[in-house]
Amino acid sequence: MMIPLSYYLMFSAVLFCIGVYGVLARRNSIMILVSIELMLNAVNINLVAFSAYIRGSDLAGQMFSLFAIAVGAGEIGVGLAVILNLYRLRNTINIDQIDFLKW
């Protein structure tokens, strides 16, 4: 028995919405990075689900998903480095207190 495509899409949409809520509601920059990763994982689920349902046993969706995971890992590495430097400068990771670009 095969799971319908709509279940994957609903799960991905819920995961993406949780990520958007996390980005918009959280003030902690680490939690914002985690929320962005949730959104990237939602996209990966869509890639794999559509690939499996449209092309069958073709691995293109999985390959794009692995590429997206590698890009996401790089993004997290750069993001954590930026947050670490901000913490060293301001002693906080709260984005409301970081105002380098404000006039």
XYZ file of N, CA, C and O in Angstrom:
412
model
N 0.852 -1.186 0.000
C 0.000 0.000 0.000
C 0.893 1.243 0.000
O 1.805 1.370 0.802
N 0.602 2.125 -0.898
C 1.399 3.323 -1.068
C 0.727 4.503 -0.369
O -0.479 4.673 -0.429
N 1.533 5.305 0.292
C 1.006 6.492 0.966
C 0.723 7.547 -0.098
O 1.574 7.814 -0.947
N -0.458 8.162 -0.072
C -0.777 9.176 -1.101
C 0.139 10.389 -1.015
O 0.648 10.744 0.047
N 0.308 11.012 -2.170
C 1.166 12.191 -2.257
C 0.662 13.324 -1.363
O 1.446 14.078 -0.796
N -0.636 13.401 -1.203
C -1.204 14.508 -0.418
C -0.764 14.444 1.042
O -0.638 15.480 1.690
N -0.513 13.252 1.572
C -0.040 13.146 2.959
C 1.347 13.773 3.096
O 1.631 14.491 4.051
N 2.203 13.490 2.134
C 3.542 14.095 2.164
C 3.468 15.611 2.040
O 4.188 16.348 2.709
N 2.593 16.063 1.154
C 2.468 17.503 0.949
C 1.907 18.190 2.188
O 2.343 19.291 2.548
N 0.942 17.552 2.839
C 0.394 18.138 4.076
C 1.455 18.178 5.167
O 1.592 19.178 5.886
N 2.194 17.084 5.312
C 3.263 17.055 6.313
C 4.310 18.126 6.022
O 4.751 18.848 6.925
N 4.666 18.265 4.769
C 5.643 19.267 4.381
C 5.110 20.676 4.630
O 5.848 21.546 5.110
N 3.830 20.891 4.342
C 3.246 22.217 4.572
C 3.214 22.539 6.060
O 3.514 23.675 6.461
N 2.875 21.566 6.887
C 2.858 21.794 8.338
C 4.268 22.096 8.840
O 4.476 23.029 9.628
N 5.222 21.327 8.368
C 6.611 21.556 8.768
C 7.096 22.936 8.336
O 7.759 23.650 9.097
N 6.732 23.337 7.115
C 7.126 24.653 6.624
C 6.465 25.763 7.443
O 7.105 26.763 7.779
N 5.195 25.579 7.784
C 4.491 26.595 8.579
C 5.099 26.712 9.976
O 5.194 27.817 10.527
N 5.485 25.600 10.570
C 6.147 25.652 11.879
C 7.458 26.431 11.757
O 7.796 27.245 12.617
N 8.176 26.207 10.656
C 9.419 26.945 10.442
C 9.186 28.433 10.255
O 9.912 29.262 10.807
N 8.165 28.789 9.493
C 7.856 30.210 9.299
C 7.461 30.852 10.621
O 7.899 31.971 10.943
N 6.644 30.144 11.395
C 6.266 30.675 12.711
C 7.500 30.877 13.590
O 7.618 31.886 14.285
N 8.416 29.925 13.554
C 9.635 30.040 14.350
C 10.485 31.227 13.945
O 11.036 31.924 14.792
N 10.568 31.478 12.638
C 11.360 32.620 12.169
C 10.704 33.934 12.581
O 11.380 34.877 12.996
N 9.385 33.997 12.485
C 8.692 35.256 12.765
C 8.498 35.509 14.253
O 8.475 36.665 14.687
N 8.358 34.469 15.053
C 8.006 34.658 16.466
C 9.195 34.641 17.409
O 9.123 35.226 18.488
N 10.257 33.984 17.033
C 11.396 33.835 17.946
C 12.322 35.038 17.873
O 12.468 35.666 16.839
N 12.966 35.342 18.955
C 13.959 36.408 19.026
C 15.371 35.840 19.176
O 16.336 36.545 18.986
N 15.466 34.567 19.527
C 16.760 33.903 19.683
C 17.273 33.515 18.298
O 16.589 32.812 17.541
N 18.467 33.935 17.952
C 18.965 33.685 16.601
C 19.253 32.210 16.345
O 19.141 31.759 15.206
N 19.594 31.458 17.367
C 19.797 30.017 17.176
C 18.471 29.352 16.794
O 18.420 28.508 15.889
N 17.405 29.743 17.471
C 16.094 29.163 17.158
C 15.626 29.567 15.767
O 14.936 28.810 15.089
N 16.023 30.745 15.326
C 15.684 31.167 13.967
C 16.406 30.285 12.950
O 15.826 29.859 11.956
N 17.664 29.961 13.223
C 18.399 29.048 12.332
C 17.760 27.669 12.299
O 17.644 27.041 11.248
N 17.334 27.187 13.451
C 16.670 25.875 13.504
C 15.358 25.915 12.718
O 15.025 24.969 11.989
N 14.643 27.026 12.807
C 13.387 27.162 12.063
C 13.642 27.201 10.559
O 12.867 26.645 9.775
N 14.718 27.836 10.162
C 15.074 27.846 8.739
C 15.399 26.435 8.266
O 15.026 26.021 7.160
N 16.057 25.664 9.110
C 16.345 24.270 8.757
C 15.062 23.461 8.622
O 14.971 22.576 7.767
N 14.067 23.745 9.464
C 12.770 23.065 9.313
C 12.158 23.358 7.950
O 11.624 22.465 7.283
N 12.259 24.616 7.515
C 11.709 24.966 6.209
C 12.481 24.269 5.090
O 11.886 23.802 4.116
N 13.797 24.184 5.219
C 14.580 23.472 4.198
C 14.226 21.991 4.166
O 14.158 21.377 3.103
N 13.980 21.399 5.320
C 13.587 19.990 5.352
C 12.215 19.779 4.729
O 11.963 18.739 4.107
N 11.329 20.741 4.891
C 10.020 20.653 4.237
C 10.185 20.646 2.720
O 9.522 19.880 2.015
N 11.087 21.460 2.222
C 11.352 21.484 0.782
C 11.948 20.147 0.334
O 11.582 19.605 -0.718
N 12.826 19.583 1.134
C 13.423 18.288 0.789
C 12.370 17.188 0.724
O 12.421 16.311 -0.148
N 11.422 17.219 1.640
C 10.341 16.231 1.609
C 9.538 16.381 0.319
O 9.183 15.387 -0.327
N 9.269 17.605 -0.084
C 8.556 17.819 -1.344
C 9.346 17.303 -2.533
O 8.787 16.689 -3.436
N 10.650 17.564 -2.547
C 11.483 17.084 -3.658
C 11.427 15.571 -3.782
O 11.223 15.012 -4.872
N 11.583 14.884 -2.672
C 11.601 13.420 -2.711
C 10.209 12.882 -3.043
O 10.070 11.936 -3.840
N 9.175 13.457 -2.471
C 7.816 12.965 -2.714
C 7.414 13.152 -4.174
O 6.900 12.219 -4.809
N 7.660 14.337 -4.721
C 7.300 14.561 -6.120
C 8.123 13.688 -7.050
O 7.610 13.175 -8.041
N 9.391 13.511 -6.738
C 10.219 12.654 -7.575
C 9.718 11.216 -7.563
O 9.668 10.556 -8.594
N 9.341 10.732 -6.399
C 8.874 9.349 -6.295
C 7.540 9.159 -7.001
O 7.301 8.106 -7.614
N 6.685 10.153 -6.965
C 5.363 9.983 -7.560
C 5.337 10.308 -9.047
O 4.540 9.755 -9.784
N 6.192 11.187 -9.492
C 6.159 11.551 -10.907
C 7.027 10.623 -11.739
O 6.629 10.143 -12.787
N 8.208 10.333 -11.263
C 9.146 9.550 -12.068
C 9.331 8.125 -11.581
O 10.131 7.389 -12.125
N 8.700 7.740 -10.509
C 8.802 6.364 -10.029
C 10.105 6.098 -9.321
O 10.373 6.649 -8.265
N 10.948 5.275 -9.903
C 12.182 4.875 -9.230
C 13.374 5.755 -9.596
O 14.513 5.402 -9.296
N 13.142 6.882 -10.231
C 14.209 7.810 -10.575
C 14.750 8.464 -9.303
O 13.999 8.805 -8.396
N 16.043 8.630 -9.229
C 16.678 9.163 -8.027
C 16.977 10.660 -8.119
O 17.737 11.179 -7.299
N 16.385 11.347 -9.069
C 16.683 12.773 -9.232
C 16.245 13.568 -8.012
O 16.972 14.456 -7.549
N 15.089 13.273 -7.470
C 14.608 14.002 -6.288
C 15.501 13.790 -5.090
O 15.789 14.732 -4.339
N 15.960 12.551 -4.922
C 16.865 12.270 -3.807
C 18.185 12.992 -3.984
O 18.767 13.487 -3.014
N 18.670 13.066 -5.218
C 19.943 13.750 -5.461
C 19.811 15.251 -5.210
O 20.679 15.862 -4.588
N 18.711 15.846 -5.669
C 18.490 17.268 -5.386
C 18.333 17.498 -3.889
O 18.786 18.507 -3.349
N 17.689 16.559 -3.234
C 17.513 16.682 -1.781
C 18.860 16.613 -1.061
O 19.110 17.378 -0.124
N 19.724 15.709 -1.488
C 21.060 15.632 -0.878
C 21.846 16.913 -1.131
O 22.571 17.392 -0.244
N 21.712 17.484 -2.331
C 22.358 18.754 -2.624
C 21.820 19.849 -1.711
O 22.588 20.660 -1.174
N 20.501 19.865 -1.512
C 19.897 20.872 -0.626
C 20.344 20.680 0.823
O 20.543 21.648 1.551
N 20.516 19.441 1.240
C 21.001 19.171 2.602
C 22.433 19.683 2.760
O 22.787 20.285 3.774
N 23.266 19.477 1.724
C 24.651 19.969 1.787
C 24.685 21.491 1.836
O 25.453 22.078 2.616
N 23.835 22.131 1.037
C 23.763 23.599 1.062
C 23.258 24.071 2.417
O 23.764 25.047 2.983
N 22.278 23.366 2.968
C 21.751 23.725 4.285
C 22.792 23.569 5.380
O 22.854 24.384 6.313
N 23.624 22.539 5.275
C 24.689 22.360 6.265
C 25.685 23.504 6.192
O 26.142 24.017 7.226
N 26.020 23.932 4.977
C 26.905 25.087 4.826
C 26.281 26.354 5.375
O 26.945 27.160 6.041
N 24.984 26.507 5.130
C 24.274 27.686 5.627
C 24.266 27.706 7.151
O 24.463 28.765 7.767
N 24.062 26.570 7.762
C 24.068 26.505 9.228
C 25.464 26.817 9.763
O 25.611 27.523 10.770
N 26.490 26.323 9.093
C 27.854 26.609 9.541
C 28.162 28.095 9.505
O 28.699 28.654 10.470
N 27.800 28.753 8.403
C 28.030 30.197 8.293
C 27.162 30.948 9.298
O 27.616 31.894 9.960
N 25.919 30.533 9.432
C 25.024 31.197 10.379
C 25.514 31.091 11.809
O 25.478 32.061 12.568
N 25.973 29.914 12.196
C 26.495 29.750 13.557
C 27.760 30.576 13.764
O 27.981 31.125 14.853
N 28.590 30.684 12.734
C 29.794 31.521 12.856
C 29.410 32.986 13.042
O 30.010 33.688 13.865
N 28.409 33.451 12.302
C 27.945 34.831 12.453
C 27.373 35.056 13.849
O 27.661 36.066 14.507
N 26.583 34.106 14.327
C 25.986 34.240 15.662
C 27.072 34.213 16.739
O 27.011 34.975 17.712
N 28.060 33.386 16.571
C 29.153 33.331 17.540
C 29.906 34.655 17.593
O 30.224 35.162 18.686
N 30.149 35.263 16.430
C 30.815 36.568 16.412
C 29.930 37.660 17.004
O 30.426 38.548 17.696
N 28.626 37.600 16.725
C 27.715 38.565 17.342
C 27.698 38.411 18.855
O 27.654 39.406 19.588
N 27.729 37.192 19.328
C 27.739 36.965 20.775
C 29.021 37.515 21.393
O 28.990 38.082 22.475
N 30.117 37.353 20.698
C 31.383 37.885 21.226
C 31.369 39.410 21.277
O 31.946 40.014 22.171
N 30.695 40.048 20.318
C 30.646 41.504 20.286
C 29.613 42.081 21.237
O 29.854 43.101 21.892
N 28.436 41.482 21.323
C 27.321 42.051 22.062
C 26.929 41.279 23.316
O 26.057 41.721 24.054
N 27.460 40.101 23.527
C 27.106 39.226 24.645
C 25.620 38.874 24.668
O 25.033 38.678 25.724
N 25.022 38.809 23.504
C 23.630 38.378 23.390
C 23.406 37.785 22.007
O 24.136 38.099 21.066
N 22.412 36.907 21.927
C 22.008 36.374 20.623
C 20.572 36.764 20.314
O 19.970 36.254 19.393
N 20.026 37.677 21.100
C 18.684 38.192 20.860
C 18.738 39.194 19.708
O 19.467 40.181 19.766
N 17.951 38.955 18.675
C 18.065 39.799 17.484
C 17.491 41.191 17.699
O 17.772 42.088 16.922
N 16.686 41.384 18.736
C 16.179 42.732 19.022
C 17.269 43.644 19.564
O 17.176 44.858 19.429
N 18.280 43.065 20.171
C 19.344 43.862 20.763
C 20.532 44.058 19.828
O 21.494 44.722 20.187
N 20.467 43.460 18.666
C 21.551 43.607 17.686
C 21.131 44.679 16.692
O 20.204 44.494 15.907
N 21.793 45.834 16.761
C 21.371 46.969 15.947
C 22.549 47.611 15.226
O 22.689 48.816 15.194
N 23.385 46.798 14.632
C 24.542 47.321 13.916
C 24.141 48.157 12.706
O 24.782 49.134 12.371
N 23.071 47.796 12.022
C 22.701 48.445 10.775
C 21.652 49.526 10.954
O 21.220 50.124 9.980
N 21.233 49.777 12.198
C 20.247 50.833 12.415
C 20.936 52.183 12.439
O 22.078 52.310 12.846
N 20.215 53.232 12.028
C 20.764 54.586 12.022
C 20.809 55.130 13.412
O 20.054 54.958 14.240
